[in-house]
mmCIF file of C-alpha atoms in Angstrom:
data_model
loop_
_atom_site.group_PDB
_atom_site.id
_atom_site.type_symbol
_atom_site.label_atom_id
_atom_site.label_comp_id
_atom_site.label_asym_id
_atom_site.label_seq_id
_atom_site.Cartn_x
_atom_site.Cartn_y
_atom_site.Cartn_z
ATOM 1 C CA MET T 1 0.032 0.142 0.009
ATOM 2 C CA HIS T 2 1.662 3.227 -1.033
ATOM 3 C CA ARG T 3 0.494 6.664 -0.149
ATOM 4 C CA SER T 4 1.780 10.086 -0.878
ATOM 5 C CA ASP T 5 0.531 11.738 2.334
ATOM 6 C CA ASP T 6 0.914 11.096 5.880
ATOM 7 C CA SER T 7 -2.817 10.403 6.943
ATOM 8 C CA LEU T 8 -4.442 7.068 6.989
ATOM 9 C CA PRO T 9 -8.207 6.637 6.392
ATOM 10 C CA ASP T 10 -10.286 5.684 9.290
ATOM 11 C CA GLU T 11 -11.477 2.646 7.255
ATOM 12 C CA GLU T 12 -8.067 1.229 6.716
ATOM 13 C CA TRP T 13 -7.150 1.686 10.422
ATOM 14 C CA ASP T 14 -10.559 -0.205 11.431
ATOM 15 C CA ARG T 15 -9.719 -2.886 9.127
ATOM 16 C CA PHE T 16 -6.400 -3.492 10.472
ATOM 17 C CA LEU T 17 -7.707 -3.475 14.113
ATOM 18 C CA ARG T 18 -10.101 -6.190 13.014
ATOM 19 C CA ASP T 19 -7.647 -8.251 11.245
ATOM 20 C CA ALA T 20 -5.262 -7.981 14.090
ATOM 21 C CA ALA T 21 -7.856 -9.158 16.567
ATOM 22 C CA ALA T 22 -8.517 -12.164 14.339
ATOM 23 C CA GLY T 23 -4.786 -12.815 14.121
ATOM 24 C CA THR T 24 -4.547 -12.262 10.332
ATOM 25 C CA GLY T 25 -3.387 -9.733 8.041
ATOM 26 C CA ALA T 26 -0.166 -8.757 10.024
ATOM 27 C CA ALA T 27 1.898 -8.869 7.167
ATOM 28 C CA ASP T 28 -0.298 -6.047 5.454
ATOM 29 C CA ALA T 29 -0.330 -3.880 8.661
ATOM 30 C CA PRO T 30 -0.570 -0.302 7.482
ATOM 31 C CA LYS T 31 2.904 1.620 7.865
ATOM 32 C CA GLU T 32 1.417 4.540 9.594
ATOM 33 C CA PRO T 33 4.232 6.895 10.738
ATOM 34 C CA SER T 34 3.914 7.956 14.310
ATOM 35 C CA ALA T 35 2.369 11.463 14.654
ATOM 36 C CA ARG T 36 4.822 12.317 17.276
ATOM 37 C CA ALA T 37 7.735 11.080 14.930
ATOM 38 C CA ARG T 38 6.306 13.196 11.880
ATOM 39 C CA MET T 39 5.999 16.238 14.433
ATOM 40 C CA VAL T 40 9.614 15.773 15.722
ATOM 41 C CA THR T 41 11.089 15.412 12.144
ATOM 42 C CA ARG T 42 9.339 18.686 11.072
ATOM 43 C CA ARG T 43 10.711 20.466 14.019
ATOM 44 C CA LEU T 44 14.215 19.257 13.324
ATOM 45 C CA GLN T 45 13.864 20.448 9.797
ATOM 46 C CA GLY T 46 12.625 23.895 10.867
ATOM 47 C CA GLN T 47 8.997 23.223 9.536
ATOM 48 C CA PRO T 48 5.964 23.875 11.809
ATOM 49 C CA PRO T 49 4.309 20.700 13.040
ATOM 50 C CA PRO T 50 1.128 19.872 11.263
ATOM 51 C CA GLU T 51 -2.245 19.477 12.938
ATOM 52 C CA PRO T 52 -2.616 15.897 14.349
ATOM 53 C CA PRO T 53 -3.386 13.355 11.487
ATOM 54 C CA ARG T 54 -6.913 11.761 11.507
ATOM 55 C CA ALA T 55 -5.222 8.227 12.193
ATOM 56 C CA HIS T 56 -3.544 9.711 15.335
ATOM 57 C CA ARG T 57 -4.816 7.855 18.494
ATOM 58 C CA LEU T 58 -3.940 9.079 22.026
ATOM 59 C CA ALA T 59 -4.559 5.496 23.190
ATOM 60 C CA ALA T 60 -4.692 2.248 21.150
ATOM 61 C CA PRO T 61 -7.685 -0.088 21.654
ATOM 62 C CA ALA T 62 -6.910 -3.110 23.855
ATOM 63 C CA SER T 63 -6.881 -5.466 20.831
ATOM 64 C CA ALA T 64 -4.482 -3.490 19.001
ATOM 65 C CA PRO T 65 -0.957 -5.272 18.802
ATOM 66 C CA ARG T 66 1.679 -3.434 20.850
ATOM 67 C CA ARG T 67 4.514 -1.719 19.132
ATOM 68 C CA LYS T 68 7.903 -3.164 18.835
ATOM 69 C CA PRO T 69 10.308 -1.864 21.482
ATOM 70 C CA TRP T 70 12.769 -0.527 18.920
ATOM 71 C CA PHE T 71 10.059 1.640 17.380
ATOM 72 C CA THR T 72 9.268 3.184 20.844
ATOM 73 C CA ILE T 73 13.046 3.782 21.445
ATOM 74 C CA VAL T 74 13.535 5.607 18.073
ATOM 75 C CA VAL T 75 10.394 7.640 18.763
ATOM 76 C CA ALA T 76 11.708 8.533 22.316
ATOM 77 C CA ALA T 77 14.998 9.479 20.746
ATOM 78 C CA LEU T 78 13.581 11.761 18.299
ATOM 79 C CA VAL T 79 11.417 13.394 21.096
ATOM 80 C CA VAL T 80 14.732 14.113 23.161
ATOM 81 C CA LEU T 81 16.609 15.410 19.925
ATOM 82 C CA ALA T 82 13.650 17.889 19.426
ATOM 83 C CA ILE T 83 13.703 19.107 23.063
ATOM 84 C CA VAL T 84 17.545 19.545 22.994
ATOM 85 C CA ALA T 85 17.231 21.333 19.709
ATOM 86 C CA PHE T 86 14.679 23.960 20.967
ATOM 87 C CA VAL T 87 15.201 24.118 24.555
ATOM 88 C CA PRO T 88 18.842 23.157 25.287
ATOM 89 C CA GLY T 89 19.331 24.626 28.649
ATOM 90 C CA PRO T 90 17.072 22.832 30.953
ATOM 91 C CA LEU T 91 17.707 19.459 29.340
ATOM 92 C CA THR T 92 21.495 19.750 29.278
ATOM 93 C CA GLY T 93 21.512 20.847 32.785
ATOM 94 C CA LEU T 94 20.256 17.369 33.884
ATOM 95 C CA PHE T 95 23.432 15.865 32.824
ATOM 96 C CA ARG T 96 25.768 18.136 34.694
ATOM 97 C CA SER T 97 27.793 16.486 37.343
ATOM 98 C CA GLY T 98 27.443 17.587 41.048
ATOM 99 C CA GLY T 99 23.740 17.588 41.108
ATOM 100 C CA GLY T 100 21.430 20.726 41.582
ATOM 101 C CA SER T 101 21.210 23.699 39.156
ATOM 102 C CA ALA T 102 24.305 25.120 37.887
ATOM 103 C CA GLY T 103 24.554 28.818 38.182
ATOM 104 C CA PRO T 104 26.529 31.054 35.806
ATOM 105 C CA ALA T 105 30.226 30.407 35.717
ATOM 106 C CA ALA T 106 32.411 32.328 38.011
ATOM 107 C CA PRO T 107 34.852 34.756 36.444
ATOM 108 C CA GLN T 108 38.198 33.129 35.643
ATOM 109 C CA GLY T 109 40.348 36.311 35.343
ATOM 110 C CA PRO T 110 43.158 37.040 33.023
ATOM 111 C CA THR T 111 45.878 34.588 31.992
ATOM 112 C CA VAL T 112 49.099 34.766 30.030
ATOM 113 C CA ARG T 113 47.316 33.123 27.059
ATOM 114 C CA GLU T 114 44.078 34.963 27.638
ATOM 115 C CA PRO T 115 44.948 38.345 29.077
ATOM 116 C CA PHE T 116 41.617 40.044 28.331
ATOM 117 C CA ARG T 117 39.338 37.043 29.607
ATOM 118 C CA ASP T 118 36.335 38.225 31.537
ATOM 119 C CA SER T 119 36.781 41.729 30.288
ATOM 120 C CA PRO T 120 34.852 43.875 27.908
ATOM 121 C CA ALA T 121 38.167 44.612 26.103
ATOM 122 C CA GLU T 122 38.244 40.947 25.303
ATOM 123 C CA HIS T 123 35.973 41.995 22.227
ATOM 124 C CA TRP T 124 37.795 45.264 21.508
ATOM 125 C CA ALA T 125 39.994 45.855 18.674
ATOM 126 C CA GLY T 126 43.732 45.683 19.130
ATOM 127 C CA GLY T 127 46.267 48.569 18.891
ATOM 128 C CA ALA T 128 45.679 51.275 16.478
ATOM 129 C CA ASP T 129 42.610 49.376 14.961
ATOM 130 C CA GLY T 130 40.528 50.364 18.042
ATOM 131 C CA ILE T 131 40.980 54.138 17.172
ATOM 132 C CA ASP T 132 38.512 55.343 15.026
ATOM 133 C CA VAL T 133 39.154 58.362 12.516
ATOM 134 C CA PRO T 134 36.057 60.243 11.205
ATOM 135 C CA ALA T 135 35.678 61.135 7.532
ATOM 136 C CA ALA T 136 37.466 64.270 6.603
ATOM 137 C CA ARG T 137 35.839 67.273 5.291
ATOM 138 C CA ALA T 138 36.949 70.949 4.504
ATOM 139 C CA THR T 139 36.933 72.824 7.799
ATOM 140 C CA GLY T 140 38.630 75.989 9.256
ATOM 141 C CA GLY T 141 40.192 76.898 6.214
ATOM 142 C CA MET T 142 41.664 73.618 5.450
ATOM 143 C CA SER T 143 40.683 71.457 2.574
ATOM 144 C CA ALA T 144 39.388 67.906 3.184
ATOM 145 C CA ALA T 145 42.875 66.438 2.098
ATOM 146 C CA GLU T 146 44.484 68.784 4.625
ATOM 147 C CA VAL T 147 42.057 67.645 7.425
ATOM 148 C CA GLY T 148 42.701 64.059 6.633
ATOM 149 C CA GLN T 149 46.210 64.614 6.898
ATOM 150 C CA ALA T 150 45.958 66.400 10.544
ATOM 151 C CA LEU T 151 43.596 63.398 11.730
ATOM 152 C CA GLY T 152 46.006 60.744 10.361
ATOM 153 C CA ARG T 153 48.928 62.645 12.260
ATOM 154 C CA THR T 154 46.707 62.967 15.399
ATOM 155 C CA LYS T 155 46.256 59.105 15.343
ATOM 156 C CA ASP T 156 50.157 58.695 14.906
ATOM 157 C CA PHE T 157 50.470 60.992 17.929
ATOM 158 C CA LEU T 158 48.179 58.747 19.876
ATOM 159 C CA VAL T 159 50.065 55.512 18.907
ATOM 160 C CA GLY T 160 53.389 56.998 19.594
ATOM 161 C CA THR T 161 52.366 58.151 23.168
ATOM 162 C CA ASN T 162 50.423 55.070 24.067
ATOM 163 C CA LEU T 163 51.288 51.980 21.901
ATOM 164 C CA ASP T 164 54.756 52.261 20.844
ATOM 165 C CA PRO T 165 56.761 49.485 22.406
ATOM 166 C CA GLY T 166 59.727 51.538 23.012
ATOM 167 C CA VAL T 167 57.680 54.250 24.643
ATOM 168 C CA LEU T 168 55.955 51.720 26.673
ATOM 169 C CA ARG T 169 59.307 50.856 28.025
ATOM 170 C CA GLY T 170 60.259 54.290 29.090
ATOM 171 C CA GLU T 171 61.675 55.795 25.809
ATOM 172 C CA ARG T 172 61.229 59.260 24.760
ATOM 173 C CA PRO T 173 58.165 59.549 22.356
ATOM 174 C CA THR T 174 60.199 61.472 19.693
ATOM 175 C CA GLY T 175 58.193 60.534 16.806
ATOM 176 C CA ALA T 176 54.957 61.385 18.231
ATOM 177 C CA LEU T 177 56.231 64.960 19.044
ATOM 178 C CA ARG T 178 57.803 65.736 15.863
ATOM 179 C CA PHE T 179 54.836 68.008 14.638
ATOM 180 C CA LEU T 180 54.789 69.908 18.147
ATOM 181 C CA ASP T 181 54.644 73.711 17.520
ATOM 182 C CA PRO T 182 57.900 75.145 18.445
ATOM 183 C CA ARG T 183 56.281 78.356 19.552
ATOM 184 C CA GLN T 184 54.417 76.487 22.362
ATOM 185 C CA ARG T 185 57.291 77.092 24.791
ATOM 186 C CA ALA T 186 55.644 75.874 27.936
ATOM 187 C CA VAL T 187 54.855 72.477 26.453
ATOM 188 C CA ARG T 188 58.294 72.035 25.009
ATOM 189 C CA GLU T 189 59.762 72.717 28.321
ATOM 190 C CA TYR T 190 57.435 70.144 29.921
ATOM 191 C CA VAL T 191 58.446 67.586 27.401
ATOM 192 C CA THR T 192 62.238 68.187 27.876
ATOM 193 C CA ASP T 193 61.824 67.826 31.487
ATOM 194 C CA ALA T 194 59.389 64.931 31.667
ATOM 195 C CA PHE T 195 61.214 62.809 29.181
ATOM 196 C CA GLY T 196 64.755 63.742 29.901
ATOM 197 C CA THR T 197 65.661 61.234 32.573
ATOM 198 C CA PRO T 198 63.383 58.227 32.634
ATOM 199 C CA GLY T 199 62.083 57.436 36.243
ATOM 200 C CA ALA T 200 63.247 60.667 37.685
ATOM 201 C CA PRO T 201 60.635 63.217 36.917
ATOM 202 C CA GLY T 202 57.358 63.684 38.891
ATOM 203 C CA GLY T 203 54.878 66.448 39.911
ATOM 204 C CA GLU T 204 54.171 68.870 37.046
ATOM 205 C CA ASN T 205 56.846 67.099 34.847
ATOM 206 C CA ASP T 206 55.134 63.589 35.158
ATOM 207 C CA PRO T 207 55.581 62.060 31.639
ATOM 208 C CA LEU T 208 52.479 59.885 32.525
ATOM 209 C CA ARG T 209 50.363 62.936 31.766
ATOM 210 C CA LEU T 210 50.990 62.348 28.076
ATOM 211 C CA ALA T 211 52.322 58.862 27.570
ATOM 212 C CA THR T 212 51.975 55.380 28.867
ATOM 213 C CA ARG T 213 55.220 53.953 30.296
ATOM 214 C CA PHE T 214 56.062 50.849 32.603
ATOM 215 C CA ASP T 215 59.595 50.283 34.294
ATOM 216 C CA PRO T 216 60.839 47.320 32.267
ATOM 217 C CA ALA T 217 62.939 46.277 35.224
ATOM 218 C CA ARG T 218 59.736 45.596 37.239
ATOM 219 C CA PHE T 219 56.940 44.816 34.471
ATOM 220 C CA ALA T 220 56.294 43.111 31.303
ATOM 221 C CA PHE T 221 53.481 42.513 29.015
ATOM 222 C CA ALA T 222 51.250 39.523 28.694
ATOM 223 C CA GLY T 223 51.517 39.146 24.751
ATOM 224 C CA ASP T 224 51.970 41.903 22.454
ATOM 225 C CA VAL T 225 48.291 43.184 22.077
ATOM 226 C CA VAL T 226 46.921 46.406 23.780
ATOM 227 C CA LYS T 227 43.163 46.682 23.357
ATOM 228 C CA THR T 228 41.828 50.014 22.662
ATOM 229 C CA ARG T 229 38.527 51.636 22.090
ATOM 230 C CA GLY T 230 37.765 55.353 21.250
ATOM 231 C CA GLY T 231 38.281 57.838 18.512
ATOM 232 C CA MET T 232 38.188 61.479 17.714
ATOM 233 C CA THR T 233 36.152 64.436 16.609
ATOM 234 C CA PHE T 234 37.129 67.861 15.015
ATOM 235 C CA ARG T 235 35.885 71.279 14.596
ATOM 236 C CA ALA T 236 37.063 74.812 13.391
ATOM 237 C CA ALA T 237 39.470 76.451 15.573
ATOM 238 C CA GLY T 238 39.813 80.240 16.098
ATOM 239 C CA GLY T 239 42.252 81.755 13.816
ATOM 240 C CA GLY T 240 42.020 78.974 11.199
ATOM 241 C CA GLY T 241 42.619 75.373 11.575
ATOM 242 C CA ILE T 242 40.882 72.630 13.587
ATOM 243 C CA ASP T 243 40.811 71.489 16.999
ATOM 244 C CA VAL T 244 40.755 67.633 17.124
ATOM 245 C CA THR T 245 39.445 65.964 20.372
ATOM 246 C CA THR T 246 40.576 62.633 21.255
ATOM 247 C CA ASP T 247 39.196 60.143 23.709
ATOM 248 C CA VAL T 248 40.570 56.613 23.735
ATOM 249 C CA THR T 249 40.680 53.870 26.345
ATOM 250 C CA TYR T 250 43.867 51.560 26.326
ATOM 251 C CA VAL T 251 43.823 48.273 28.290
ATOM 252 C CA TYR T 252 47.463 46.773 29.259
ATOM 253 C CA PRO T 253 47.943 43.178 30.285
ATOM 254 C CA VAL T 254 50.912 43.304 32.632
ATOM 255 C CA VAL T 255 53.075 40.575 34.451
ATOM 256 C CA ARG T 256 55.870 40.858 36.831
ATOM 257 C CA ALA T 257 59.315 41.127 34.999
ATOM 258 C CA SER T 258 60.635 38.092 37.118
ATOM 259 C CA GLY T 259 59.213 35.776 39.861
ATOM 260 C CA GLY T 260 55.624 36.486 39.123
ATOM 261 C CA GLY T 261 54.169 33.168 38.958
ATOM 262 C CA GLY T 262 52.422 34.178 35.774
ATOM 263 C CA GLU T 263 49.829 36.411 37.402
ATOM 264 C CA VAL T 264 48.212 38.945 34.943
ATOM 265 C CA VAL T 265 46.639 42.139 35.929
ATOM 266 C CA ARG T 266 45.492 44.897 33.708
ATOM 267 C CA THR T 267 46.274 48.574 33.709
ATOM 268 C CA ILE T 268 43.524 50.617 32.155
ATOM 269 C CA VAL T 269 44.101 54.181 30.845
ATOM 270 C CA ARG T 270 41.572 56.503 29.303
ATOM 271 C CA ARG T 271 42.943 59.607 27.858
ATOM 272 C CA ALA T 272 41.191 62.701 26.479
ATOM 273 C CA VAL T 273 43.683 64.989 24.442
ATOM 274 C CA VAL T 274 42.855 68.116 22.301
ATOM 275 C CA LEU T 275 45.432 68.926 19.516
ATOM 276 C CA ARG T 276 45.029 72.153 17.382
ATOM 277 C CA TRP T 277 46.181 71.984 13.889
ATOM 278 C CA ARG T 278 46.831 75.261 12.124
ATOM 279 C CA ALA T 279 45.498 76.070 8.405
ATOM 280 C CA PRO T 280 48.092 76.638 5.644
ATOM 281 C CA GLY T 281 49.116 80.309 5.444
ATOM 282 C CA THR T 282 48.783 80.761 9.334
ATOM 283 C CA ALA T 283 51.407 80.955 11.892
ATOM 284 C CA GLY T 284 52.483 77.285 12.896
ATOM 285 C CA ALA T 285 50.820 75.892 9.855
ATOM 286 C CA GLY T 286 51.479 72.091 9.591
ATOM 287 C CA THR T 287 52.106 71.690 13.434
ATOM 288 C CA PHE T 288 49.901 70.946 16.411
ATOM 289 C CA GLN T 289 49.600 72.672 19.787
ATOM 290 C CA LEU T 290 48.542 70.772 22.636
ATOM 291 C CA VAL T 291 45.463 72.512 24.017
ATOM 292 C CA SER T 292 44.443 70.115 26.755
ATOM 293 C CA TYR T 293 44.936 66.743 28.289
ATOM 294 C CA ALA T 294 43.304 64.489 30.937
ATOM 295 C CA SER T 295 43.270 60.834 31.952
ATOM 296 C CA ASP T 296 41.902 58.249 34.337
ATOM 297 C CA VAL T 297 43.892 55.337 35.261
ATOM 298 C CA THR T 298 43.011 52.125 36.843
ATOM 299 C CA ASN T 299 45.470 49.927 38.687
ATOM 300 C CA GLY T 300 48.413 52.239 37.527
ATOM 301 C CA GLY T 301 49.475 53.069 41.192
ATOM 302 C CA CYS T 302 48.600 56.135 43.312
ATOM 303 C CA GLY T 303 50.622 59.134 44.259
ATOM 304 C CA ASP T 304 54.082 59.875 43.029
ATOM 305 C CA ARG T 305 54.790 57.217 40.305
ATOM 306 C CA LYS T 306 58.344 58.376 39.495
ATOM 307 C CA GLY T 307 57.448 58.435 35.812
ATOM 308 C CA TYR T 308 56.031 54.988 35.318
ATOM 309 C CA PHE T 309 52.738 53.186 35.923
ATOM 310 C CA SER T 310 52.995 50.766 38.854
ATOM 311 C CA PRO T 311 50.250 48.290 38.824
ATOM 312 C CA GLU T 312 49.674 46.128 41.903
ATOM 313 C CA PHE T 313 49.370 42.223 42.066
ATOM 314 C CA GLY T 314 47.530 39.986 44.488
ATOM 315 C CA ALA T 315 47.703 41.112 48.025
ATOM 316 C CA GLU T 316 49.302 44.418 47.060
ATOM 317 C CA ARG T 317 45.928 45.698 45.719
ATOM 318 C CA ALA T 318 44.253 48.344 47.713
ATOM 319 C CA THR T 319 41.009 47.060 49.708
ATOM 320 C CA VAL T 320 40.056 50.407 51.380
ATOM 321 C CA ALA T 321 36.683 51.671 50.859
ATOM 322 C CA PRO T 322 36.392 54.700 48.220
ATOM 323 C CA ASP T 323 36.332 58.174 49.579
ATOM 324 C CA ASP T 324 32.860 59.836 49.327
ATOM 325 C CA GLY T 325 31.610 56.677 47.685
ATOM 326 C CA VAL T 326 33.514 57.198 44.450
ATOM 327 C CA VAL T 327 33.422 54.163 42.513
ATOM 328 C CA ILE T 328 34.146 53.795 38.623
ATOM 329 C CA ASP T 329 33.792 51.346 35.970
ATOM 330 C CA PRO T 330 37.044 51.819 33.858
ATOM 331 C CA TYR T 331 35.363 50.342 30.892
ATOM 332 C CA ASP T 332 32.328 52.695 31.073
ATOM 333 C CA ARG T 333 32.980 55.408 28.373
ATOM 334 C CA ALA T 334 29.963 57.333 29.070
ATOM 335 C CA GLY T 335 30.523 60.905 30.205
ATOM 336 C CA THR T 336 33.775 62.874 30.053
ATOM 337 C CA VAL T 337 37.284 61.863 31.568
ATOM 338 C CA ASP T 338 37.365 64.760 33.809
ATOM 339 C CA GLY T 339 33.813 63.588 35.496
ATOM 340 C CA HIS T 340 34.858 59.988 35.652
ATOM 341 C CA ALA T 341 36.880 59.901 38.940
ATOM 342 C CA GLY T 342 38.011 61.984 41.703
ATOM 343 C CA THR T 343 40.985 64.431 41.868
ATOM 344 C CA GLU T 344 44.258 63.893 40.461
ATOM 345 C CA ASP T 345 45.995 62.857 43.665
ATOM 346 C CA GLU T 346 43.342 60.641 44.912
ATOM 347 C CA CYS T 347 42.299 57.124 43.966
ATOM 348 C CA ALA T 348 38.918 56.077 43.582
ATOM 349 C CA SER T 349 37.715 52.292 43.488
ATOM 350 C CA ALA T 350 36.993 50.494 40.473
ATOM 351 C CA VAL T 351 34.513 47.864 40.057
ATOM 352 C CA ARG T 352 36.699 45.865 37.788
ATOM 353 C CA SER T 353 39.959 45.807 35.862
#
């Protein structure tokens, strides 16, 4: 008996039951697919289950032959597969060891192989790729090409002060400062004093105001990737040219230089720097002036850091309550850098690092 549909007429079913009760016609038993099996198959194929077929019986008459065990096992297996496919969580939880309901996995923390694990930065771009540059347009007496060049050099400045491997080890950010306006005397004096003798400057001459540095005698990096997120905007500046405002968060995975046992901590630096680029034909054209800079630092040390960030490990980490209830999330980029934490000489508490 060959049929193109899945239903079975009532008269065929009744005939089969009569023959079965009489002990005859077993070889001609209709090959009626289980309604449950058809529904499961359609669900596994992504099709909506059909209405129960006319031949479907919630309970077979007492005189009907029992289905063979293998058929029951197959149907049960299909049902389990369908449940796993559509609601995997509750079912798979039954097979976890230890009994009881399993809660969310506890944070594992960073490792040398996965230094950004359990951190939003795990999904951030690496290095310069995480610094967005807007499309250039003619502004402030500068052509689109000239604005584009200024934006590109601004990004070079950020890379040169926060991502350059030599600068991170304490070297002078010479490349980043090559376009600094020579007429900005106070800034040039600061640069000379701050980056003159590594480790010696402090206070107003702290190089960490502008660049990121770690003492290579004490710290090394877990891998060669620094995660970044942020970008820049620009607008016309008075007197011709543009002001480029940058706001970027950098995440540095750090280990002890020796004898650290492989512990990884993260230092997070959010910097907001404004550079002014002068238009052609104006004084200082082709160079930038440093208009302002501000930063927030998590796990970089407090107080006088002697020209290097000084992250803390293990028991070194501060556990004191924050002053005035100031608690920050260093990955939260809402708001401005100035309004993100407390004063320059005080450390707030961070909810994570």
